[in-house]
Amino acid sequence: MIKQLVGKLQRKPSFNNSHSDSNLDANSSLNLSQEHDSHGNHKLNPGKKSSARADQTANMSGSGYEPLPSLRDVPNSEKQNLFVKKLNLCCVVFDFSNPSKNIREKDVKRQILLELVDYISSVGTKFNEVAMQEITKMVATNLFRTFPSPKHDTKMPEIYDADEDELTVEPAWPHLQIVYEFLLRFVASPETDAKLAKRFIDHSFVLRLLDLFDSEDQREREYLKTILHRIYGKFMVHRPYIRKAINNIFYKFMFETEKHNGIAELLEILGSIINGFALPLKEEHILFLVRALVPLHKPKSVSLYHQQLSYCIIQFVEKDHKLADIVIKGLLKYWPVTSSSKEVLFLSELEEVLEATQAAEFQCCMIPLFRQLGRCLNSSHFQVHEQLPLIICVHFYSLI
């Protein structure tokens, strides 16, 4: 087995890796306790430090292969080179579809990854160009992969029930979680110079991160959400590109596939971004509202991400009351005809929009709005009837 591992280490790492996992307990699979710091960041804390971690690379020794010492046991002048060597060791990608395959090697790699996370959290010197190149190479090798195409229906379900629908889980999560934690801490580290790091965390890297939002594992999407938000905050040069790339994901989802697992998470990131838009709003931001956000009400699976979508819409209307007319007319355009459950969602969002609407904007859309609400009176859904009087009495009389 040791000879096989040495052979693996000498081969060029592959960017292809088959993965998939979701409701697994990270603590049991990783033997870690997962916490959060005061800023809400993920925090991995190893439980008991086993002798395996202290002698992790000794387990990888074999004929002709020299074991590497722990990063804590070498002088500061040698840590950077040793760090790079251990990054290269972690570029070996294992097959997790077979749990009984390469068990020892997988555990050795996991222990090295944990040591790298610990090192990157406590490093006191700036990362140089060589280290950044190796960091991004290791992350890309482990994370970036193509998800298998759905075998059956390619469209998202209209209604999702977490208690009834079985979540897909990622077999490689025991390693992927630590790599995500490593990337998060690298991006957030004060020792990461954004001007230098942007050469490696470039548009191609960001685009491949965005591709991973289609993962069926919710835990992976949560990490991606946090990491992308940190990248958006730290690398100002990437901000327009990130917004455009997310826009393109929405277009493909709406007009081609109607299948994407990360729409809610992407909208959650955008909600924070929109909240920070300066006034007056730029034309590109208003076009994003009109061409991407409002049409997201059309897909049948809107209930899966409606809460996040509604928040983004309200942020726009609160920043510029004149946009209320555009939003209300957009809601009327995509108003559900046969789904009472979606109609309840639209009425709830309409109520919030009307709270931020001024009389002048209301006058522009009043007639078509009353016509649609008149049709709602014929609905057999009790929640539709409950919401209509509230909307009419509380909001309309104050606006007319």
Coordinates of C-alpha atoms in Angstrom, one line a residue:
M1 CA 0.0 0.0 0.0
I2 CA 2.9 2.4 0.8
K3 CA 4.4 1.8 -2.6
Q4 CA 1.1 2.5 -4.2
L5 CA 0.9 5.9 -2.4
V6 CA 4.5 6.8 -3.4
G7 CA 3.5 6.0 -7.0
K8 CA 0.4 8.3 -6.6
L9 CA 2.6 11.1 -5.3
Q10 CA 4.8 10.9 -8.3
R11 CA 1.9 11.1 -10.8
K12 CA 0.5 14.4 -12.0
P13 CA -2.7 15.2 -10.0
S14 CA -6.0 15.0 -11.9
F15 CA -8.6 17.7 -11.8
N16 CA -11.4 15.2 -12.2
N17 CA -12.9 13.7 -9.1
S18 CA -16.2 12.1 -8.5
H19 CA -18.0 13.3 -5.4
S20 CA -21.4 13.7 -3.8
D21 CA -22.8 14.1 -0.1
S22 CA -25.1 16.2 2.2
N23 CA -26.5 15.5 5.7
L24 CA -23.5 13.7 7.1
D25 CA -22.2 14.7 10.5
A26 CA -18.9 16.5 9.9
N27 CA -17.8 15.9 13.5
S28 CA -18.0 12.1 13.2
S29 CA -16.5 11.9 9.7
L30 CA -13.7 14.3 10.4
N31 CA -13.2 13.6 14.1
L32 CA -13.4 17.4 14.6
S33 CA -15.6 19.7 16.5
Q34 CA -17.0 22.5 14.2
E35 CA -17.5 25.9 15.7
H36 CA -17.7 29.5 14.6
D37 CA -15.7 32.5 15.7
S38 CA -17.0 35.9 16.8
H39 CA -17.4 36.9 13.1
G40 CA -19.5 33.9 12.2
N41 CA -16.7 32.1 10.3
H42 CA -16.3 28.4 10.2
K43 CA -13.7 27.1 12.7
L44 CA -12.3 23.6 12.8
N45 CA -10.9 22.5 16.1
P46 CA -9.2 19.1 16.3
G47 CA -10.3 17.2 19.3
K48 CA -7.5 15.1 20.8
K49 CA -4.1 15.5 19.1
S50 CA -3.3 11.9 18.2
S51 CA 0.2 10.5 17.6
A52 CA -0.9 10.0 14.0
R53 CA -0.9 13.7 13.5
A54 CA 2.5 14.2 15.0
D55 CA 4.0 11.5 12.8
Q56 CA 1.6 12.0 9.9
T57 CA 4.2 12.0 7.1
A58 CA 6.2 9.2 8.8
N59 CA 3.3 7.0 7.9
M60 CA 3.9 7.9 4.2
S61 CA 7.5 6.8 4.3
G62 CA 8.7 4.0 2.1
S63 CA 11.7 2.8 0.2
G64 CA 13.3 5.9 -1.4
Y65 CA 10.9 8.3 0.2
E66 CA 12.0 10.7 3.0
P67 CA 9.3 11.5 5.6
L68 CA 8.6 15.2 6.3
P69 CA 8.8 16.7 9.8
S70 CA 5.9 18.6 11.4
L71 CA 5.7 22.3 10.6
R72 CA 6.0 23.1 14.3
D73 CA 9.3 21.3 14.6
V74 CA 11.3 23.2 12.0
P75 CA 12.9 26.7 12.2
N76 CA 10.9 29.6 10.8
S77 CA 13.3 29.9 7.9
E78 CA 12.4 26.4 6.7
K79 CA 8.6 26.5 7.3
Q80 CA 7.7 28.1 4.0
N81 CA 9.5 25.4 1.9
L82 CA 8.1 22.6 4.1
F83 CA 4.6 24.2 3.7
V84 CA 5.0 24.0 -0.1
K85 CA 6.1 20.4 0.1
K86 CA 3.1 19.4 2.1
L87 CA 0.8 21.3 -0.2
N88 CA 2.2 19.2 -3.1
L89 CA 1.5 16.0 -1.1
C90 CA -2.2 17.0 -0.8
C91 CA -2.5 17.3 -4.5
V92 CA -3.1 13.5 -4.6
V93 CA -6.8 13.0 -5.2
F94 CA -8.3 9.7 -3.9
D95 CA -11.5 7.9 -5.0
F96 CA -14.1 8.1 -2.2
S97 CA -16.7 6.1 -4.1
N98 CA -15.1 3.0 -2.5
P99 CA -14.8 3.5 1.3
S100 CA -12.5 0.5 1.7
K101 CA -9.9 1.8 -0.8
N102 CA -6.7 3.6 0.3
I103 CA -8.0 4.0 3.9
R104 CA -4.6 4.6 5.4
E105 CA -3.5 7.0 2.7
K106 CA -6.7 9.0 3.0
D107 CA -6.2 9.4 6.7
V108 CA -2.6 10.5 6.2
K109 CA -3.7 13.2 3.8
R110 CA -6.5 14.3 6.1
Q111 CA -4.0 14.8 8.9
I112 CA -1.7 16.8 6.7
L113 CA -4.6 19.0 5.6
L114 CA -5.5 19.6 9.2
E115 CA -1.9 20.6 9.9
L116 CA -2.0 23.0 6.9
V117 CA -5.2 24.6 8.3
D118 CA -3.5 25.1 11.6
Y119 CA -0.4 26.6 10.0
I120 CA -2.3 29.0 7.8
S121 CA -4.2 30.3 10.8
S122 CA -1.1 31.1 12.8
V123 CA 1.4 32.1 10.1
G124 CA 3.1 35.4 10.9
T125 CA 4.7 36.3 7.6
K126 CA 3.3 37.3 4.2
F127 CA 2.6 34.5 1.7
N128 CA 5.0 34.9 -1.2
E129 CA 4.3 34.2 -4.9
V130 CA 5.5 30.6 -4.8
A131 CA 3.3 29.8 -1.8
M132 CA 0.2 31.4 -3.3
Q133 CA 0.7 29.4 -6.5
E134 CA 1.0 26.1 -4.7
I135 CA -2.0 27.0 -2.4
T136 CA -4.3 27.7 -5.3
K137 CA -3.0 24.6 -7.2
M138 CA -3.8 22.4 -4.2
V139 CA -7.2 23.9 -3.8
A140 CA -8.1 23.6 -7.5
T141 CA -6.9 20.0 -7.6
N142 CA -9.1 19.0 -4.7
L143 CA -12.2 21.1 -5.3
F144 CA -12.7 21.8 -8.9
R145 CA -14.5 19.0 -10.7
T146 CA -17.5 18.4 -13.0
F147 CA -20.7 17.2 -11.5
P148 CA -22.4 14.3 -13.1
S149 CA -25.4 15.1 -15.3
P150 CA -28.8 14.2 -13.7
K151 CA -30.0 10.8 -14.8
H152 CA -33.7 11.6 -14.9
D153 CA -35.6 14.9 -14.8
T154 CA -33.2 17.8 -15.2
K155 CA -35.6 20.4 -13.7
M156 CA -35.7 21.3 -10.0
P157 CA -38.8 20.3 -8.0
E158 CA -41.5 22.8 -7.6
I159 CA -41.9 21.9 -3.9
Y160 CA -39.1 20.6 -1.8
D161 CA -39.7 18.8 1.5
A162 CA -36.5 18.1 3.5
D163 CA -38.3 15.4 5.5
E164 CA -39.4 13.5 2.4
D165 CA -36.7 14.2 -0.2
E166 CA -33.5 12.4 0.2
L167 CA -30.5 14.7 0.1
T168 CA -27.4 13.7 -1.9
V169 CA -24.3 13.6 0.1
E170 CA -20.6 14.1 -0.8
P171 CA -18.4 11.0 -0.1
A172 CA -15.3 13.1 -0.2
W173 CA -16.5 15.6 2.4
P174 CA -14.0 14.4 5.0
H175 CA -11.3 16.0 2.8
L176 CA -13.3 18.6 1.0
Q177 CA -14.4 20.3 4.2
I178 CA -10.8 20.8 5.4
V179 CA -9.8 22.1 1.9
Y180 CA -12.7 24.6 2.0
E181 CA -11.7 25.7 5.5
F182 CA -8.1 26.1 4.3
L183 CA -9.2 28.3 1.4
L184 CA -11.5 30.4 3.6
R185 CA -8.7 31.1 6.1
F186 CA -6.2 31.9 3.3
V187 CA -8.6 34.4 1.8
A188 CA -9.4 36.0 5.2
S189 CA -5.8 36.0 6.4
P190 CA -4.1 39.4 6.9
E191 CA -1.0 37.8 5.5
T192 CA -2.6 37.3 2.1
D193 CA -1.8 40.4 0.0
A194 CA -4.8 41.0 -2.3
K195 CA -2.6 42.7 -4.9
L196 CA -0.4 39.6 -5.3
A197 CA -3.1 37.0 -4.7
K198 CA -5.4 38.3 -7.5
R199 CA -2.9 36.8 -9.9
F200 CA -3.8 33.4 -8.7
I201 CA -7.3 33.9 -7.4
D202 CA -8.2 35.2 -10.9
H203 CA -11.3 35.3 -13.0
S204 CA -10.8 31.7 -14.0
F205 CA -10.5 30.6 -10.4
V206 CA -13.6 32.6 -9.4
L207 CA -15.6 31.2 -12.2
R208 CA -14.8 27.6 -11.3
L209 CA -15.8 28.4 -7.7
L210 CA -19.1 29.6 -8.9
D211 CA -19.5 26.4 -10.9
L212 CA -19.3 24.5 -7.6
F213 CA -22.5 26.2 -6.4
D214 CA -24.4 23.5 -8.3
S215 CA -23.3 21.0 -5.8
E216 CA -26.1 18.9 -4.3
D217 CA -24.4 19.0 -0.9
Q218 CA -25.7 21.9 1.1
R219 CA -22.7 21.9 3.4
E220 CA -20.5 22.6 0.4
R221 CA -22.7 25.4 -0.8
E222 CA -22.6 27.0 2.6
Y223 CA -18.8 27.1 2.5
L224 CA -18.8 28.4 -1.0
K225 CA -21.2 31.2 0.0
T226 CA -18.9 32.3 2.8
I227 CA -15.7 32.1 0.7
L228 CA -17.2 33.9 -2.3
H229 CA -18.4 36.7 0.0
R230 CA -14.9 37.1 1.4
I231 CA -13.4 37.1 -2.1
Y232 CA -15.9 39.8 -3.1
G233 CA -14.9 41.9 -0.1
K234 CA -11.2 41.5 -0.4
F235 CA -10.6 41.6 -4.2
M236 CA -12.4 44.8 -5.4
V237 CA -11.0 44.2 -8.9
H238 CA -13.2 41.1 -9.2
R239 CA -16.5 42.6 -8.1
P240 CA -17.9 43.5 -11.5
Y241 CA -16.9 40.1 -12.9
I242 CA -18.5 38.2 -10.0
R243 CA -21.8 40.1 -10.4
K244 CA -21.7 39.4 -14.2
A245 CA -20.9 35.7 -13.7
I246 CA -23.8 35.3 -11.2
N247 CA -26.0 37.1 -13.7
N248 CA -25.1 34.5 -16.4
I249 CA -25.8 31.6 -14.0
F250 CA -29.3 33.1 -13.5
Y251 CA -29.9 33.5 -17.2
K252 CA -28.9 29.9 -17.9
F253 CA -31.1 28.7 -15.1
M254 CA -34.1 30.6 -16.3
F255 CA -33.9 30.2 -20.0
E256 CA -32.2 26.8 -20.5
T257 CA -32.0 24.3 -17.7
E258 CA -34.3 25.4 -14.8
K259 CA -31.9 23.2 -12.8
H260 CA -29.4 24.6 -10.4
N261 CA -28.9 23.8 -6.7
G262 CA -27.3 27.0 -5.6
I263 CA -29.7 29.8 -6.6
A264 CA -30.7 30.5 -3.0
E265 CA -27.1 30.8 -1.8
L266 CA -26.2 33.0 -4.7
L267 CA -29.1 35.3 -4.0
E268 CA -28.1 35.4 -0.3
I269 CA -24.7 36.7 -1.4
L270 CA -26.3 39.3 -3.7
G271 CA -28.6 40.4 -0.9
S272 CA -25.6 41.6 1.1
I273 CA -24.0 43.1 -2.1
I274 CA -27.2 45.0 -3.0
N275 CA -27.4 46.3 0.6
G276 CA -24.0 48.0 0.0
F277 CA -24.9 49.7 -3.3
A278 CA -24.2 53.4 -3.2
L279 CA -26.9 55.9 -4.2
P280 CA -27.9 56.9 -6.8
L281 CA -28.0 53.3 -8.2
K282 CA -25.9 52.7 -11.3
E283 CA -27.7 51.8 -14.5
E284 CA -26.1 48.3 -14.5
H285 CA -27.6 47.6 -11.1
I286 CA -31.1 48.6 -12.2
L287 CA -30.7 46.5 -15.4
F288 CA -29.7 43.5 -13.1
L289 CA -33.0 44.0 -11.2
V290 CA -35.1 44.2 -14.4
R291 CA -33.4 41.4 -16.4
A292 CA -32.3 38.9 -13.8
L293 CA -34.0 39.3 -10.4
V294 CA -37.6 40.0 -11.5
P295 CA -37.7 37.2 -14.1
L296 CA -36.5 34.7 -11.4
H297 CA -40.1 34.7 -10.3
K298 CA -41.0 32.7 -13.4
P299 CA -39.4 29.2 -12.8
K300 CA -41.7 26.6 -11.2
S301 CA -39.1 26.1 -8.5
V302 CA -39.3 29.7 -7.2
S303 CA -40.4 28.5 -3.8
L304 CA -36.9 27.0 -3.2
Y305 CA -35.3 30.5 -3.3
H306 CA -38.2 32.9 -2.9
Q307 CA -37.2 34.1 0.5
Q308 CA -33.7 35.2 -0.7
L309 CA -35.1 36.6 -3.9
S310 CA -37.7 38.7 -2.1
Y311 CA -35.0 40.1 0.2
C312 CA -33.0 41.3 -2.8
I313 CA -36.1 42.9 -4.4
I314 CA -37.0 44.7 -1.3
Q315 CA -33.4 46.0 -0.9
F316 CA -33.8 47.7 -4.4
V317 CA -37.2 49.2 -3.6
E318 CA -36.0 50.6 -0.3
K319 CA -33.0 52.2 -1.9
D320 CA -35.0 53.8 -4.8
H321 CA -38.8 54.0 -4.3
K322 CA -39.2 54.7 -8.1
L323 CA -38.4 51.0 -8.7
A324 CA -41.6 49.9 -7.0
D325 CA -43.5 50.3 -10.2
I326 CA -41.1 48.1 -12.1
V327 CA -41.2 45.4 -9.4
I328 CA -45.0 45.4 -9.0
K329 CA -45.5 45.1 -12.8
G330 CA -42.9 42.4 -12.9
L331 CA -44.8 40.4 -10.2
L332 CA -48.0 40.8 -12.2
K333 CA -46.3 39.6 -15.3
Y334 CA -45.1 36.4 -13.7
W335 CA -48.1 35.9 -11.4
P336 CA -48.9 32.2 -11.0
V337 CA -52.1 31.0 -12.6
T338 CA -52.5 27.5 -11.4
S339 CA -50.4 27.3 -8.2
S340 CA -52.0 28.6 -5.1
S341 CA -49.0 28.0 -3.0
K342 CA -46.9 30.2 -5.3
E343 CA -49.7 32.8 -5.2
V344 CA -49.3 33.0 -1.4
L345 CA -45.6 33.7 -1.9
F346 CA -46.3 36.5 -4.4
L347 CA -48.9 38.1 -2.1
S348 CA -46.4 38.0 0.8
E349 CA -43.8 39.7 -1.3
L350 CA -46.3 42.2 -2.7
E351 CA -47.2 43.2 0.8
E352 CA -43.5 44.0 1.6
V353 CA -43.1 45.9 -1.6
L354 CA -46.2 48.1 -0.9
E355 CA -44.8 49.0 2.5
A356 CA -41.8 50.7 0.6
T357 CA -44.0 52.2 -2.2
Q358 CA -44.8 55.9 -2.5
A359 CA -48.2 57.2 -3.7
A360 CA -46.8 58.3 -7.1
E361 CA -45.4 54.9 -8.0
F362 CA -48.6 53.2 -6.8
Q363 CA -50.7 55.3 -9.1
C364 CA -48.8 53.9 -12.1
C365 CA -49.6 50.3 -11.4
M366 CA -52.9 50.6 -9.4
I367 CA -55.3 49.5 -12.1
P368 CA -53.6 46.2 -13.2
L369 CA -52.8 45.5 -9.6
F370 CA -56.5 45.7 -8.6
R371 CA -57.5 43.6 -11.5
Q372 CA -55.1 40.8 -10.4
L373 CA -56.2 41.0 -6.8
G374 CA -59.8 40.7 -8.1
R375 CA -58.9 37.4 -9.7
C376 CA -57.4 36.3 -6.4
L377 CA -60.8 36.6 -4.8
N378 CA -61.9 33.6 -6.8
S379 CA -59.1 31.4 -5.4
S380 CA -60.1 28.4 -3.4
H381 CA -56.9 28.6 -1.2
F382 CA -57.7 29.9 2.3
Q383 CA -54.3 31.6 2.8
V384 CA -55.0 33.7 -0.4
H385 CA -58.2 35.0 1.1
E386 CA -56.6 35.7 4.5
Q387 CA -53.9 37.9 2.9
L388 CA -56.0 39.9 0.6
P389 CA -58.0 41.9 3.2
L390 CA -54.8 42.7 5.0
I391 CA -53.1 44.1 1.9
I392 CA -56.2 46.1 0.9
C393 CA -56.9 47.6 4.2
V394 CA -53.5 48.3 5.6
H395 CA -51.6 49.4 2.4
F396 CA -54.0 50.6 -0.3
Y397 CA -55.9 53.1 1.8
S398 CA -52.7 54.8 2.9
L399 CA -51.5 55.1 -0.7
I400 CA -54.7 56.2 -2.5

